[in-house]
Amino acid sequence: MPRTQKNDNFIDKSFTVMADILLKIMPTNKRSKEAFVYYRDGMSAQADGEYAEALENYEEALRLEENDYDRSYILYNMGLIYASNGEHERALNQYFEAVELNPRLCQALNNIAVIYHYQGEKAADAGDMTASEALLGKAAEYWIQAIKIAPNNYIEAQNWLKTTGRSQLDIYF
């Protein structure tokens, strides 16, 4: 039984029914519809903390999906799982691939910056100031890109950029 048929609460069931109706009437090919089902099941599994199952669904959705924009969100969600499991390099790879397909995916740019910032702080704690500065510099670069796309988001990052002198942008609100 597909995951979407196992939903317990009213909102999930309602969403599933609506998504199924939309899926039937969408003017798209069968392959894209199949990819969407796997993507939806991946999101459901991810929300339930079933990361292995979510990744399996995302991988199948990625195999089927041909649209770069849609593929970018699949890769982004895979990156979220890897990051939450502490697999930062794998997460970065997914985020980079997502941004390559969708350069305006500011969430992925932000998450790249978050990982670099974390790694920069860890390097500083270990006493490696050269590596720390390089990583924090990368974090700043990616946060600036994300903020240019969504200037009202990432307020904490904007404050960090300003207080550390890493950005002179006047797009802050």
PDB file of N, CA, C and O in Angstrom, residues 5 16 24 27 35 39 48 75 90 94 103 128 134 137 140 162 172:
ATOM      1  N   GLN A   5      -1.746   6.329   1.244  1.00  0.00           N
ATOM      2  CA  GLN A   5      -3.009   5.712   1.634  1.00  0.00           C
ATOM      3  C   GLN A   5      -3.019   5.330   3.110  1.00  0.00           C
ATOM      4  O   GLN A   5      -4.012   4.863   3.621  1.00  0.00           O
ATOM      5  N   THR A  16      -4.240  14.357   0.438  1.00  0.00           N
ATOM      6  CA  THR A  16      -4.011  13.213  -0.448  1.00  0.00           C
ATOM      7  C   THR A  16      -5.130  13.097  -1.474  1.00  0.00           C
ATOM      8  O   THR A  16      -4.872  12.879  -2.663  1.00  0.00           O
ATOM      9  N   LYS A  24      -4.866  13.356 -11.516  1.00  0.00           N
ATOM     10  CA  LYS A  24      -5.635  12.749 -12.601  1.00  0.00           C
ATOM     11  C   LYS A  24      -5.963  13.745 -13.705  1.00  0.00           C
ATOM     12  O   LYS A  24      -6.024  13.374 -14.879  1.00  0.00           O
ATOM     13  N   PRO A  27      -2.573  18.152 -17.024  1.00  0.00           N
ATOM     14  CA  PRO A  27      -2.190  17.863 -18.411  1.00  0.00           C
ATOM     15  C   PRO A  27      -0.679  17.596 -18.511  1.00  0.00           C
ATOM     16  O   PRO A  27       0.081  18.403 -19.010  1.00  0.00           O
ATOM     17  N   ALA A  35       6.336  10.396 -10.985  1.00  0.00           N
ATOM     18  CA  ALA A  35       7.393  11.068 -10.221  1.00  0.00           C
ATOM     19  C   ALA A  35       6.783  11.849  -9.072  1.00  0.00           C
ATOM     20  O   ALA A  35       7.297  11.829  -7.945  1.00  0.00           O
ATOM     21  N   TYR A  39       7.459  11.602  -5.097  1.00  0.00           N
ATOM     22  CA  TYR A  39       7.879  12.805  -4.377  1.00  0.00           C
ATOM     23  C   TYR A  39       6.959  13.036  -3.176  1.00  0.00           C
ATOM     24  O   TYR A  39       7.423  13.290  -2.060  1.00  0.00           O
ATOM     25  N   ASP A  48       7.420  12.078   8.713  1.00  0.00           N
ATOM     26  CA  ASP A  48       7.278  11.078   9.778  1.00  0.00           C
ATOM     27  C   ASP A  48       8.625  10.630  10.341  1.00  0.00           C
ATOM     28  O   ASP A  48       8.678   9.748  11.192  1.00  0.00           O
ATOM     29  N   LEU A  75      16.021  17.162  -4.996  1.00  0.00           N
ATOM     30  CA  LEU A  75      17.412  17.192  -4.505  1.00  0.00           C
ATOM     31  C   LEU A  75      17.516  17.994  -3.211  1.00  0.00           C
ATOM     32  O   LEU A  75      18.237  17.605  -2.287  1.00  0.00           O
ATOM     33  N   ARG A  90      27.424  15.144   1.864  1.00  0.00           N
ATOM     34  CA  ARG A  90      26.360  14.641   0.976  1.00  0.00           C
ATOM     35  C   ARG A  90      25.263  15.676   0.819  1.00  0.00           C
ATOM     36  O   ARG A  90      24.715  15.864  -0.270  1.00  0.00           O
ATOM     37  N   GLN A  94      23.911  17.607  -2.679  1.00  0.00           N
ATOM     38  CA  GLN A  94      22.514  17.689  -3.113  1.00  0.00           C
ATOM     39  C   GLN A  94      22.102  19.142  -3.318  1.00  0.00           C
ATOM     40  O   GLN A  94      21.445  19.483  -4.309  1.00  0.00           O
ATOM     41  N   PRO A 103      18.773  28.109  -9.936  1.00  0.00           N
ATOM     42  CA  PRO A 103      19.628  29.089  -9.263  1.00  0.00           C
ATOM     43  C   PRO A 103      18.903  30.017  -8.294  1.00  0.00           C
ATOM     44  O   PRO A 103      19.526  30.674  -7.476  1.00  0.00           O
ATOM     45  N   ASP A 128      41.904  26.095  14.032  1.00  0.00           N
ATOM     46  CA  ASP A 128      42.334  26.261  12.641  1.00  0.00           C
ATOM     47  C   ASP A 128      41.666  27.519  12.069  1.00  0.00           C
ATOM     48  O   ASP A 128      40.646  27.448  11.386  1.00  0.00           O
ATOM     49  N   ALA A 134      38.086  30.751   5.797  1.00  0.00           N
ATOM     50  CA  ALA A 134      37.694  30.337   4.442  1.00  0.00           C
ATOM     51  C   ALA A 134      36.245  29.840   4.437  1.00  0.00           C
ATOM     52  O   ALA A 134      35.456  30.207   3.559  1.00  0.00           O
ATOM     53  N   GLY A 137      33.831  32.664   5.072  1.00  0.00           N
ATOM     54  CA  GLY A 137      33.746  33.455   3.843  1.00  0.00           C
ATOM     55  C   GLY A 137      32.792  32.832   2.836  1.00  0.00           C
ATOM     56  O   GLY A 137      32.007  33.529   2.187  1.00  0.00           O
ATOM     57  N   ALA A 140      29.259  33.412   3.971  1.00  0.00           N
ATOM     58  CA  ALA A 140      28.836  34.775   3.628  1.00  0.00           C
ATOM     59  C   ALA A 140      28.427  34.869   2.159  1.00  0.00           C
ATOM     60  O   ALA A 140      27.385  35.457   1.838  1.00  0.00           O
ATOM     61  N   LYS A 162      26.276  41.768   8.637  1.00  0.00           N
ATOM     62  CA  LYS A 162      26.527  43.163   9.010  1.00  0.00           C
ATOM     63  C   LYS A 162      27.505  43.264  10.176  1.00  0.00           C
ATOM     64  O   LYS A 162      28.464  44.026  10.119  1.00  0.00           O
ATOM     65  N   TYR A 172      18.925  45.150   3.144  1.00  0.00           N
ATOM     66  CA  TYR A 172      18.356  44.707   4.415  1.00  0.00           C
ATOM     67  C   TYR A 172      17.088  45.495   4.732  1.00  0.00           C
ATOM     68  O   TYR A 172      17.020  46.683   4.535  1.00  0.00           O
TER      69      TYR A 172
END
